[in-house]
mmCIF file of C-alpha atoms in Angstrom:
data_model
loop_
_atom_site.group_PDB
_atom_site.id
_atom_site.type_symbol
_atom_site.label_atom_id
_atom_site.label_comp_id
_atom_site.label_asym_id
_atom_site.label_seq_id
_atom_site.Cartn_x
_atom_site.Cartn_y
_atom_site.Cartn_z
ATOM 1 C CA MET C 30 15.967 29.831 38.170
ATOM 2 C CA SER C 31 16.095 26.557 39.962
ATOM 3 C CA ILE C 32 17.115 23.281 38.418
ATOM 4 C CA SER C 33 13.601 21.850 38.824
ATOM 5 C CA ILE C 34 12.093 24.613 36.660
ATOM 6 C CA LEU C 35 14.721 24.033 33.966
ATOM 7 C CA MET C 36 14.006 20.294 34.014
ATOM 8 C CA LEU C 37 10.266 20.956 33.694
ATOM 9 C CA LEU C 38 10.813 23.275 30.694
ATOM 10 C CA ALA C 39 13.114 20.704 29.060
ATOM 11 C CA ARG C 40 10.478 17.983 29.503
ATOM 12 C CA ILE C 41 7.758 20.199 28.016
ATOM 13 C CA ALA C 42 9.987 21.078 25.029
ATOM 14 C CA LEU C 43 10.794 17.394 24.496
ATOM 15 C CA ALA C 44 7.084 16.470 24.639
ATOM 16 C CA VAL C 45 6.220 19.184 22.091
ATOM 17 C CA CYS C 46 8.965 17.934 19.746
ATOM 18 C CA LEU C 47 7.754 14.337 20.121
ATOM 19 C CA TYR C 48 4.136 15.254 19.329
ATOM 20 C CA ALA C 49 5.238 17.353 16.326
ATOM 21 C CA PHE C 50 7.264 14.397 15.020
ATOM 22 C CA LEU C 51 4.316 12.012 15.456
ATOM 23 C CA ALA C 52 1.973 14.448 13.683
ATOM 24 C CA MET C 53 4.408 14.715 10.769
ATOM 25 C CA VAL C 54 4.691 10.900 10.474
ATOM 26 C CA LEU C 55 0.901 10.474 10.564
ATOM 27 C CA PHE C 56 0.445 13.164 7.893
ATOM 28 C CA MET C 57 2.975 11.471 5.578
ATOM 29 C CA LEU C 58 1.287 8.073 6.085
ATOM 30 C CA TRP C 59 -2.115 9.585 5.325
ATOM 31 C CA ARG C 60 -0.749 11.255 2.155
ATOM 32 C CA ASP C 61 0.911 8.019 0.951
ATOM 33 C CA LEU C 62 -2.251 5.979 1.589
ATOM 34 C CA ARG C 63 -4.332 8.462 -0.414
ATOM 35 C CA ALA C 64 -1.857 8.286 -3.286
ATOM 36 C CA ALA C 65 -1.817 4.470 -3.196
ATOM 37 C CA ALA C 66 -5.610 4.374 -3.201
ATOM 38 C CA GLY C 67 -5.728 6.547 -6.307
ATOM 39 C CA LEU C 68 -7.259 9.511 -4.524
ATOM 40 C CA SER C 69 -4.485 11.889 -5.503
ATOM 41 C CA ALA C 70 -4.906 14.487 -8.199
ATOM 42 C CA GLY C 71 -4.115 13.752 -11.808
ATOM 43 C CA PRO C 72 -5.656 11.716 -14.591
ATOM 44 C CA PRO C 73 -6.200 8.005 -14.030
ATOM 45 C CA ARG C 74 -3.556 5.788 -15.609
ATOM 46 C CA PRO C 75 -4.230 2.751 -17.790
ATOM 47 C CA VAL C 76 -3.701 -0.767 -16.462
ATOM 48 C CA LEU C 77 -2.826 -4.133 -17.963
ATOM 49 C CA ASN C 78 -4.479 -6.936 -15.993
ATOM 50 C CA ARG C 79 -2.904 -10.397 -16.207
ATOM 51 C CA LEU C 80 -5.729 -12.931 -16.342
ATOM 52 C CA ARG C 81 -5.931 -16.453 -14.953
ATOM 53 C CA ASP C 82 -7.474 -19.252 -17.022
ATOM 54 C CA ASP C 83 -10.873 -18.587 -15.402
ATOM 55 C CA GLY C 84 -10.742 -14.889 -16.442
ATOM 56 C CA THR C 85 -10.086 -13.455 -12.990
ATOM 57 C CA VAL C 86 -7.302 -10.939 -12.489
ATOM 58 C CA GLU C 87 -4.047 -12.483 -11.303
ATOM 59 C CA ARG C 88 -1.988 -9.290 -11.288
ATOM 60 C CA SER C 89 -2.273 -5.661 -12.419
ATOM 61 C CA TYR C 90 0.440 -3.678 -14.175
ATOM 62 C CA PRO C 91 -0.241 0.083 -13.990
ATOM 63 C CA LEU C 92 1.161 1.932 -17.013
ATOM 64 C CA THR C 93 2.897 4.884 -15.371
ATOM 65 C CA LYS C 94 4.421 6.301 -18.573
ATOM 66 C CA ASP C 95 2.994 7.157 -21.988
ATOM 67 C CA SER C 96 5.310 4.598 -23.584
ATOM 68 C CA CYS C 97 6.321 1.183 -22.292
ATOM 69 C CA PHE C 98 7.793 -2.127 -23.332
ATOM 70 C CA ILE C 99 6.371 -5.513 -22.340
ATOM 71 C CA GLY C 100 8.510 -8.618 -22.073
ATOM 72 C CA ARG C 101 10.400 -11.120 -19.960
ATOM 73 C CA SER C 102 13.404 -8.864 -19.324
ATOM 74 C CA PRO C 103 13.546 -7.272 -15.865
ATOM 75 C CA SER C 104 14.557 -3.976 -17.509
ATOM 76 C CA VAL C 105 11.214 -3.421 -19.308
ATOM 77 C CA GLU C 106 8.331 -1.490 -17.733
ATOM 78 C CA VAL C 107 5.953 -4.497 -17.748
ATOM 79 C CA SER C 108 8.085 -7.523 -16.882
ATOM 80 C CA ILE C 109 6.313 -10.885 -17.225
ATOM 81 C CA ILE C 110 8.270 -13.957 -16.197
ATOM 82 C CA ASP C 111 7.221 -16.684 -18.628
ATOM 83 C CA GLU C 112 9.267 -18.662 -21.151
ATOM 84 C CA THR C 113 6.708 -18.034 -23.935
ATOM 85 C CA VAL C 114 7.197 -14.258 -23.648
ATOM 86 C CA SER C 115 10.178 -12.741 -25.488
ATOM 87 C CA ALA C 116 12.679 -10.574 -23.617
ATOM 88 C CA VAL C 117 11.209 -7.467 -25.287
ATOM 89 C CA HIS C 118 7.941 -8.749 -26.732
ATOM 90 C CA ALA C 119 5.761 -5.719 -27.510
ATOM 91 C CA ARG C 120 5.545 -1.960 -27.181
ATOM 92 C CA MET C 121 2.636 0.220 -26.082
ATOM 93 C CA TRP C 122 2.442 3.991 -26.324
ATOM 94 C CA LYS C 123 -0.054 6.814 -26.163
ATOM 95 C CA THR C 124 -0.269 9.389 -28.915
ATOM 96 C CA GLU C 125 -3.034 11.883 -29.705
ATOM 97 C CA GLY C 126 -5.203 10.526 -26.887
ATOM 98 C CA ARG C 127 -5.097 6.897 -28.056
ATOM 99 C CA TRP C 128 -3.104 3.895 -26.866
ATOM 100 C CA TRP C 129 -1.309 1.855 -29.525
ATOM 101 C CA MET C 130 0.411 -1.526 -29.487
ATOM 102 C CA GLU C 131 2.867 -3.282 -31.757
ATOM 103 C CA ASP C 132 4.605 -6.637 -31.701
ATOM 104 C CA LEU C 133 8.404 -6.387 -31.767
ATOM 105 C CA ASP C 134 9.033 -9.476 -33.909
ATOM 106 C CA SER C 135 8.550 -11.727 -30.905
ATOM 107 C CA ARG C 136 9.020 -15.475 -31.246
ATOM 108 C CA ASN C 137 5.451 -16.419 -30.238
ATOM 109 C CA GLY C 138 3.703 -13.308 -31.557
ATOM 110 C CA THR C 139 1.106 -11.010 -30.048
ATOM 111 C CA LEU C 140 -2.646 -11.454 -30.435
ATOM 112 C CA LEU C 141 -5.142 -8.649 -29.914
ATOM 113 C CA ASN C 142 -8.654 -10.025 -29.447
ATOM 114 C CA GLN C 143 -7.392 -13.285 -31.035
ATOM 115 C CA ILE C 144 -6.080 -11.474 -34.145
ATOM 116 C CA PRO C 145 -2.305 -11.398 -34.781
ATOM 117 C CA VAL C 146 -0.757 -7.935 -34.380
ATOM 118 C CA SER C 147 1.271 -7.353 -37.544
ATOM 119 C CA GLN C 148 1.349 -3.545 -37.466
ATOM 120 C CA PRO C 149 0.731 -0.790 -34.909
ATOM 121 C CA THR C 150 -2.855 -1.146 -33.697
ATOM 122 C CA VAL C 151 -5.105 1.047 -31.541
ATOM 123 C CA LEU C 152 -6.128 -0.381 -28.174
ATOM 124 C CA CYS C 153 -9.617 -0.003 -26.742
ATOM 125 C CA LYS C 154 -10.815 -0.483 -23.181
ATOM 126 C CA GLY C 155 -11.325 -4.190 -22.456
ATOM 127 C CA ASP C 156 -9.128 -5.440 -25.307
ATOM 128 C CA ARG C 157 -7.636 -8.897 -24.698
ATOM 129 C CA ILE C 158 -3.935 -9.250 -25.440
ATOM 130 C CA ARG C 159 -2.090 -12.545 -25.651
ATOM 131 C CA LEU C 160 1.704 -12.751 -25.414
ATOM 132 C CA GLY C 161 2.739 -16.384 -25.818
ATOM 133 C CA ARG C 162 0.468 -18.123 -23.325
ATOM 134 C CA ILE C 163 0.009 -15.043 -21.119
ATOM 135 C CA ARG C 164 -3.386 -13.333 -21.298
ATOM 136 C CA LEU C 165 -3.749 -9.618 -20.506
ATOM 137 C CA GLU C 166 -6.655 -7.201 -20.554
ATOM 138 C CA PHE C 167 -6.213 -3.476 -21.274
ATOM 139 C CA HIS C 168 -8.107 -0.848 -19.269
ATOM 140 C CA THR C 169 -7.732 2.866 -19.864
ATOM 141 C CA GLY C 170 -8.615 3.902 -16.309
ATOM 142 C CA GLU C 171 -10.775 6.708 -17.709
ATOM 143 C CA SER C 172 -14.512 7.282 -17.949
ATOM 144 C CA ALA C 173 -16.772 5.727 -20.583
ATOM 145 C CA GLY C 174 -16.441 8.766 -22.838
ATOM 146 C CA ASP C 175 -12.710 8.343 -23.323
ATOM 147 C CA PRO C 176 -11.453 8.204 -26.918
ATOM 148 C CA SER C 177 -10.136 4.665 -26.499
ATOM 149 C CA ASP C 178 -13.712 3.452 -26.022
ATOM 150 C CA SER C 179 -14.857 4.565 -29.452
ATOM 151 C CA ASP C 180 -14.914 2.390 -32.528
ATOM 152 C CA ARG C 181 -11.495 1.101 -33.527
ATOM 153 C CA PRO C 182 -10.157 3.131 -36.459
ATOM 154 C CA SER C 183 -8.595 1.491 -39.463
ATOM 155 C CA PRO C 184 -4.975 0.579 -38.689
ATOM 156 C CA ALA C 185 -2.637 3.317 -39.768
ATOM 157 C CA GLU C 186 0.852 4.253 -38.722
ATOM 158 C CA PRO C 187 0.522 6.639 -35.751
ATOM 159 C CA SER C 188 2.706 9.672 -35.329
ATOM 160 C CA ALA C 189 4.809 8.204 -32.502
#
C-alpha cells in the first residue's frame, strides 16, 4: 500500500469522526432546547411569578421540588433579594395533590390575597402572595381541572 492511499484513508476516517462529533453536539443542543422549552416528558411544575407594580411579570421562579423555602438567603430555593423579605420568610410544599404555604414568623409577614397567613394555607392557581413589599403570583402549571383550582378548603393542618 502506498503512502498516498494511507493518507486518503486517514483523511476519510478523520472526516467521519468530525461529522459524528458534530452530529452528537447538535443532538445534545436539540435535547437541551426541548427541555428548556418545557417540551420534555413529565408533569408541568408550578411557578411563582414576581410582579412589577403594573402587574406584569418581572421574574419567574419555577418550583422544581415538592417543598421549598422562600426568603432573602441565597441558600433557599426561591431567593428574593429585598430588605423587606426575611432570610427564610415562608415555606411552600405539596401534599396530597395540593400546594400549601405558611409564614415562618417573618418580620413583615406574608399575605395571601391580602389576608395575613397565620397558619398553613392551601394555594390555588392565580393566588397573590405578598412578602414584605414583594408581590408574587402562584401558578400550578397544570390544566384547569387540577385540584389546586377548586374551591379553597377550610384551613386545616396538612399531613406534611
